[in-house]
Short mmCIF file of C-alpha atoms in Angstrom, two decimals:
data_model
loop_
_atom_site.label_atom_id
_atom_site.label_comp_id
_atom_site.label_asym_id
_atom_site.label_seq_id
_atom_site.Cartn_x
_atom_site.Cartn_y
_atom_site.Cartn_z
CA UNK A 108 94.95 129.99 125.40
CA UNK A 109 93.71 128.59 128.70
CA UNK A 110 92.48 125.09 128.01
CA UNK A 111 89.64 125.41 130.52
CA UNK A 112 88.11 128.86 130.43
CA UNK A 113 86.58 130.00 133.64
CA UNK A 114 82.83 130.24 133.69
CA UNK A 115 81.20 133.66 134.40
CA UNK A 116 83.81 135.23 136.51
CA UNK A 117 81.40 137.87 137.76
CA UNK A 118 79.07 135.19 139.22
CA UNK A 119 81.38 132.41 140.77
CA UNK A 120 79.72 132.55 144.26
CA UNK A 121 75.94 132.72 143.35
CA UNK A 122 74.12 133.25 140.05
CA UNK A 123 70.33 132.94 139.65
CA UNK A 124 68.87 132.95 136.05
CA UNK A 125 65.37 133.15 135.05
CA UNK A 126 65.27 130.53 132.26
CA UNK A 127 62.59 131.96 130.08
CA UNK A 128 64.23 130.57 126.87
CA UNK A 129 63.49 127.12 128.27
CA UNK A 130 59.99 125.70 128.52
CA UNK A 131 58.00 122.92 130.16
CA UNK A 132 55.75 120.21 128.73
CA UNK A 133 53.51 118.21 130.92
CA UNK A 134 52.74 114.55 130.01
CA UNK A 135 50.08 113.12 132.21
CA UNK A 136 47.82 109.92 132.16
CA UNK A 137 47.87 106.21 132.59
CA UNK A 138 49.68 105.58 129.38
CA UNK A 139 52.32 108.15 129.86
CA UNK A 140 55.17 105.81 130.36
CA UNK A 141 54.34 103.48 127.57
CA UNK A 142 53.48 106.23 125.12
CA UNK A 143 56.61 108.21 125.82
CA UNK A 144 58.70 104.84 125.57
CA UNK A 145 57.63 104.79 121.86
CA UNK A 146 58.75 108.37 121.28
CA UNK A 147 61.98 109.17 123.20
CA UNK A 148 65.46 107.59 122.98
CA UNK A 149 65.78 107.17 126.64
CA UNK A 150 64.46 104.23 128.72
CA UNK A 151 61.75 105.66 130.93
CA UNK A 152 61.16 102.26 132.63
CA UNK A 153 64.55 102.71 134.27
CA UNK A 154 63.97 106.28 135.39
CA UNK A 155 63.83 106.38 139.22
CA UNK A 156 61.39 108.65 140.91
CA UNK A 157 64.26 110.60 142.45
CA UNK A 158 66.06 111.13 139.19
CA UNK A 159 65.84 113.00 135.86
CA UNK A 160 67.03 111.98 132.38
CA UNK A 161 68.33 113.50 129.11
CA UNK A 162 66.61 112.17 126.01
CA UNK A 163 65.91 113.00 122.32
CA UNK A 164 62.72 113.00 120.43
CA UNK A 165 63.40 112.05 116.78
CA UNK A 166 61.61 111.79 113.54
CA UNK A 167 61.31 108.53 111.51
CA UNK A 168 64.70 109.18 110.03
CA UNK A 169 66.38 109.59 113.37
CA UNK A 170 66.78 113.28 113.19
CA UNK A 171 65.94 115.18 116.46
CA UNK A 172 62.96 117.30 116.65
CA UNK A 173 64.61 118.32 120.10
CA UNK A 174 66.37 116.97 122.95
CA UNK A 175 64.86 117.44 126.43
CA UNK A 176 65.33 116.69 130.16
CA UNK A 177 62.48 114.60 131.60
CA UNK A 178 61.46 113.64 135.11
CA UNK A 179 58.49 112.14 137.07
CA UNK A 180 55.91 114.82 137.99
CA UNK A 181 52.54 114.14 139.50
CA UNK A 182 50.94 111.05 137.86
CA UNK A 183 53.15 111.35 134.76
CA UNK A 184 56.19 113.50 133.60
CA UNK A 185 57.34 116.89 132.92
CA UNK A 186 60.19 117.72 130.52
CA UNK A 187 62.23 120.77 129.75
CA UNK A 188 63.34 121.81 126.28
CA UNK A 189 64.12 125.25 124.44
CA UNK A 190 61.10 127.35 124.18
CA UNK A 191 61.39 128.01 120.44
CA UNK A 192 61.20 124.26 119.59
CA UNK A 193 58.29 123.41 121.96
CA UNK A 194 55.40 124.08 119.64
CA UNK A 195 56.67 121.87 116.85
CA UNK A 196 58.01 119.16 119.21
CA UNK A 197 54.62 119.08 120.91
CA UNK A 198 52.86 118.86 117.49
CA UNK A 199 55.03 115.91 116.48
CA UNK A 200 54.89 113.95 119.73
CA UNK A 201 51.18 114.26 120.04
CA UNK A 202 50.45 112.76 116.52
CA UNK A 203 49.46 109.29 117.99
CA UNK A 204 48.42 110.25 121.37
CA UNK A 205 44.76 110.18 120.56
CA UNK A 206 44.99 106.36 120.77
CA UNK A 207 46.56 106.47 124.37
CA UNK A 208 45.53 107.77 127.71
CA UNK A 209 47.97 110.67 127.86
CA UNK A 210 47.63 114.40 127.81
CA UNK A 211 50.59 116.44 126.47
CA UNK A 212 50.28 120.21 127.02
CA UNK A 213 52.59 123.23 127.08
CA UNK A 214 52.92 124.11 130.78
CA UNK A 215 53.48 127.82 131.55
CA UNK A 216 51.86 127.59 134.95
CA UNK A 217 55.33 127.24 136.64
CA UNK A 218 58.58 129.25 136.26
CA UNK A 219 62.00 127.69 135.61
CA UNK A 220 65.05 129.11 137.40
CA UNK A 221 68.73 128.13 137.12
CA UNK A 222 70.85 128.39 140.24
CA UNK A 223 74.56 127.95 140.18
CA UNK A 224 77.85 128.84 142.06
CA UNK A 225 79.67 127.87 145.18
CA UNK A 226 76.93 129.35 147.25
CA UNK A 227 73.98 127.86 145.35
CA UNK A 228 73.36 125.00 147.89
CA UNK A 229 73.44 127.38 150.88
CA UNK A 230 71.01 129.79 149.22
CA UNK A 231 68.56 127.08 148.16
CA UNK A 232 68.75 125.41 151.49
CA UNK A 233 67.25 128.51 153.20
CA UNK A 234 64.07 127.89 151.01
CA UNK A 235 63.72 124.16 150.73
CA UNK A 236 63.92 121.46 153.34
CA UNK A 237 65.79 119.12 151.05
CA UNK A 238 68.14 119.55 148.10
CA UNK A 239 68.86 117.17 145.27
CA UNK A 240 72.38 115.74 145.00
CA UNK A 241 74.36 112.93 143.28
CA UNK A 242 72.39 110.27 145.14
CA UNK A 243 69.09 111.75 144.30
CA UNK A 244 69.17 114.29 141.46
CA UNK A 245 65.41 115.10 141.66
CA UNK A 246 63.53 116.29 144.78
CA UNK A 247 59.88 117.24 144.89
CA UNK A 248 58.61 119.63 147.60
CA UNK A 249 54.92 120.70 147.15
CA UNK A 250 54.48 121.94 143.65
CA UNK A 251 58.22 122.66 143.23
CA UNK A 252 60.70 120.39 141.41
CA UNK A 253 64.46 120.61 142.20
CA UNK A 254 66.92 119.10 139.88
CA UNK A 255 70.72 118.68 140.48
CA UNK A 256 73.08 118.76 137.55
CA UNK A 257 76.54 117.14 137.88
CA UNK A 258 78.42 119.59 135.49
CA UNK A 259 79.58 122.28 135.93
CA UNK A 260 79.51 121.97 139.63
CA UNK A 261 76.75 123.24 141.91
CA UNK A 262 74.02 123.71 139.33
CA UNK A 263 70.29 123.42 140.09
CA UNK A 264 67.08 123.69 138.11
CA UNK A 265 64.12 125.06 140.18
CA UNK A 266 60.76 124.47 138.64
CA UNK A 267 58.21 126.38 140.78
CA UNK A 268 55.15 128.57 141.10
CA UNK A 269 55.78 132.08 139.61
CA UNK A 270 55.25 133.72 143.05
CA UNK A 271 58.00 131.52 144.57
CA UNK A 272 60.34 132.27 141.61
CA UNK A 273 59.81 135.85 142.05
CA UNK A 274 60.56 135.67 145.77
CA UNK A 275 63.77 134.01 145.12
CA UNK A 276 64.82 136.46 142.50
CA UNK A 277 63.89 139.39 144.69
CA UNK A 278 65.60 138.16 147.78
CA UNK A 279 68.96 137.81 145.96
CA UNK A 280 68.63 140.42 143.27
CA UNK A 281 72.35 141.17 143.37
CA UNK A 282 72.89 137.60 142.08
CA UNK A 283 70.28 137.55 139.22
CA UNK A 284 72.05 137.17 135.88
CA UNK A 285 71.19 136.86 132.23
CA UNK A 286 70.30 133.31 131.24
CA UNK A 287 73.22 133.48 128.73
CA UNK A 288 75.27 132.50 131.84
CA UNK A 289 73.35 129.19 132.18
CA UNK A 290 73.68 128.62 128.43
CA UNK A 291 77.44 129.07 128.73
CA UNK A 292 77.38 126.42 131.51
CA UNK A 293 75.47 124.07 129.21
CA UNK A 294 78.14 124.81 126.53
CA UNK A 295 80.93 123.91 129.07
CA UNK A 296 78.92 120.65 130.19
CA UNK A 297 78.57 119.48 126.53
CA UNK A 298 74.74 119.41 126.89
CA UNK A 299 73.47 120.00 123.36
CA UNK A 300 71.20 122.93 122.81
CA UNK A 301 68.72 122.35 120.02
CA UNK A 302 67.10 125.62 118.79
CA UNK A 303 64.40 125.92 116.11
CA UNK A 304 67.02 126.63 113.51
CA UNK A 305 68.43 123.16 113.96
CA UNK A 306 65.41 121.04 114.48
CA UNK A 307 65.24 117.76 112.49
CA UNK A 308 68.89 118.19 111.33
CA UNK A 309 70.84 115.81 113.47
CA UNK A 310 70.79 112.24 114.77
CA UNK A 311 71.23 112.15 118.62
CA UNK A 312 74.89 110.89 118.30
CA UNK A 313 75.92 113.80 116.37
CA UNK A 314 75.41 115.83 119.40
CA UNK A 315 77.03 113.48 121.81
CA UNK A 316 73.82 112.33 123.64
CA UNK A 317 75.07 108.73 123.64
CA UNK A 318 77.89 109.99 126.08
CA UNK A 319 75.24 111.59 128.26
CA UNK A 320 73.26 108.34 128.72
CA UNK A 321 70.36 109.79 126.73
CA UNK A 322 70.07 106.81 124.37
CA UNK A 323 69.07 103.37 125.29
CA UNK A 324 70.07 100.64 122.69
CA UNK A 325 68.35 97.80 124.70
CA UNK A 326 64.72 99.00 125.11
CA UNK A 327 61.97 98.51 122.52
CA UNK A 328 61.09 100.40 119.39
CA UNK A 329 60.76 104.15 119.35
CA UNK A 330 60.54 106.74 116.61
CA UNK A 331 63.87 106.82 114.63
CA UNK A 332 65.17 103.82 116.43
CA UNK A 333 66.54 102.05 113.34
CA UNK A 334 68.61 105.08 112.17
CA UNK A 335 69.95 105.66 115.67
CA UNK A 336 70.88 101.99 116.09
CA UNK A 337 72.52 102.10 112.64
CA UNK A 338 74.69 104.95 113.68
CA UNK A 339 75.90 102.97 116.59
CA UNK A 340 76.45 99.49 115.12
CA UNK A 341 77.43 100.31 111.56
CA UNK A 342 79.52 103.49 112.42
CA UNK A 343 77.29 105.58 110.32
CA UNK A 344 77.78 108.82 112.49
CA UNK A 345 80.77 110.98 111.46
CA UNK A 346 80.02 114.06 113.48
CA UNK A 347 80.28 115.22 117.05
CA UNK A 348 79.48 118.10 119.29
CA UNK A 349 82.41 120.40 120.20
CA UNK A 350 82.95 123.22 122.66
CA UNK A 351 85.00 126.00 121.03
CA UNK A 352 86.37 129.09 122.89
CA UNK A 353 88.39 132.12 121.90
CA UNK A 354 88.33 135.66 120.50
CA UNK A 355 85.52 137.07 118.59
CA UNK A 356 83.55 140.35 118.31
CA UNK A 357 80.04 138.93 118.50
CA UNK A 358 78.08 135.66 119.05
CA UNK A 359 77.07 133.50 116.17
CA UNK A 360 73.43 132.57 115.25
CA UNK A 361 72.23 129.02 115.65
CA UNK A 362 72.41 127.25 112.22
CA UNK A 363 75.41 129.29 111.11
CA UNK A 364 78.75 127.82 110.00
CA UNK A 365 82.21 128.64 111.39
CA UNK A 366 85.56 128.53 109.45
CA UNK A 367 88.35 125.95 109.79
CA UNK A 368 91.90 126.86 108.82
CA UNK A 369 93.18 124.68 105.98
CA UNK A 370 96.77 125.55 105.31
CA UNK A 371 96.74 129.17 104.27
CA UNK A 372 92.98 129.19 103.51
CA UNK A 373 89.70 129.08 105.61
CA UNK A 374 86.84 126.78 104.76
CA UNK A 375 83.34 127.11 106.11
CA UNK A 376 82.45 124.02 108.29
CA UNK A 377 80.01 122.69 110.94
CA UNK A 378 76.62 123.86 112.30
CA UNK A 379 76.48 126.15 115.35
CA UNK A 380 73.92 125.03 117.97
CA UNK A 381 74.47 128.15 120.23
CA UNK A 382 77.04 130.61 121.24
CA UNK A 383 77.64 133.12 124.07
CA UNK A 384 79.91 136.08 124.55
CA UNK A 385 81.04 135.23 128.16
CA UNK A 386 83.26 138.38 128.36
CA UNK A 387 83.93 141.16 125.95
CA UNK A 388 85.70 139.61 123.00
CA UNK A 389 85.58 136.20 124.47
CA UNK A 390 83.13 133.77 122.62
CA UNK A 391 82.19 130.18 123.46
CA UNK A 392 80.51 128.17 120.80
CA UNK A 393 78.71 124.95 120.74
CA UNK A 394 79.01 123.36 117.31
CA UNK A 395 78.53 120.12 115.44
CA UNK A 396 81.62 119.15 113.30
CA UNK A 397 83.32 116.30 111.75
CA UNK A 398 84.30 113.93 114.59
CA UNK A 399 88.04 113.61 113.54
CA UNK A 400 89.19 117.08 114.66
CA UNK A 401 91.88 117.72 117.27
CA UNK A 402 92.83 120.41 119.74
CA UNK A 403 95.47 121.85 117.31
CA UNK A 404 92.84 122.73 114.63
CA UNK A 405 92.11 126.49 114.30
CA UNK A 406 88.69 128.03 113.82
CA UNK A 407 87.23 131.41 113.67
CA UNK A 408 84.04 133.39 113.18
CA UNK A 409 83.27 133.43 109.44
CA UNK A 410 84.99 136.34 107.77
CA UNK A 411 86.44 137.65 111.09
CA UNK A 412 90.18 137.70 110.50
CA UNK A 413 91.23 138.49 114.12
CA UNK A 414 88.98 135.75 115.58
CA UNK A 415 90.50 132.51 116.88
CA UNK A 416 88.64 129.60 118.40
CA UNK A 417 90.03 126.33 119.74
CA UNK A 418 88.47 123.11 120.91
CA UNK A 419 88.01 122.85 124.65
CA UNK A 420 87.87 119.64 126.73
CA UNK A 421 84.39 118.36 127.49
CA UNK A 422 83.64 116.53 130.85
CA UNK A 423 83.08 113.18 129.15
CA UNK A 424 84.67 110.85 126.65
CA UNK A 425 83.14 109.68 123.41
CA UNK A 426 85.58 106.77 123.13
CA UNK A 427 83.33 104.16 124.64
CA UNK A 428 79.89 105.75 124.06
#
């Protein structure tokens, strides 16, 4: 099996995805930074105006309600997370907001697009005067936010008015694709996708967020900090996020297990975060497993005898994280 499967062979030049399975939360107010500092794993005091940041929001036991991508927006912040976890995550993060000058609301006033492929920058430059890049991953233009993602190459998130989003989708209708293509790119990038089925199940390190600079071990207290720190300094975490790819007949639901070959037998293991059929009979899976597995281990979809899944390389290392 190819050790590095190609992403979305039909959309290598330009792909535009309407990311309706993702959703925005707006956090505005004079105390926005201070309040979110006490809730999220990332250090927002270090978040530059022209950058964005992965983070986790944990319960008191260090288990994630969700992970999210946050950036400055207006007088506060906006963050992006999976739509089906937004309501519960908002309920949890607002519990103590009454004591602070902050307003946290679900923001459906803007649309979210994903744009990727070798022609992504050329396409977006026809519509925006400045694009984000490695030196400034966030750009604001009017009511639009543009975010640049390092992996896989040439990926952009566009947060904009619905009319603007519709214009972009209409102009390049031939390049419009299912958002599963964006999900596949997140799998290849090793960015955890926390669905409702897996909320409050994992500490951040079990999904590799320490390798994605989403956890600060130097800032002050936040919800779940004690357990997150214990996992780092006492080696309490025994799990990691993996990308598996191979043959299968269908995708696997979030929260399901897969099977690991043990000699002549197969044993259920792990928890699937998400999966995508990238081509007929070709499945990519993002799954949390024991962190002592290697590329020679064989997996399959549960009960599917002609399925074979293998571990793929992620674009970061867990060795020093």
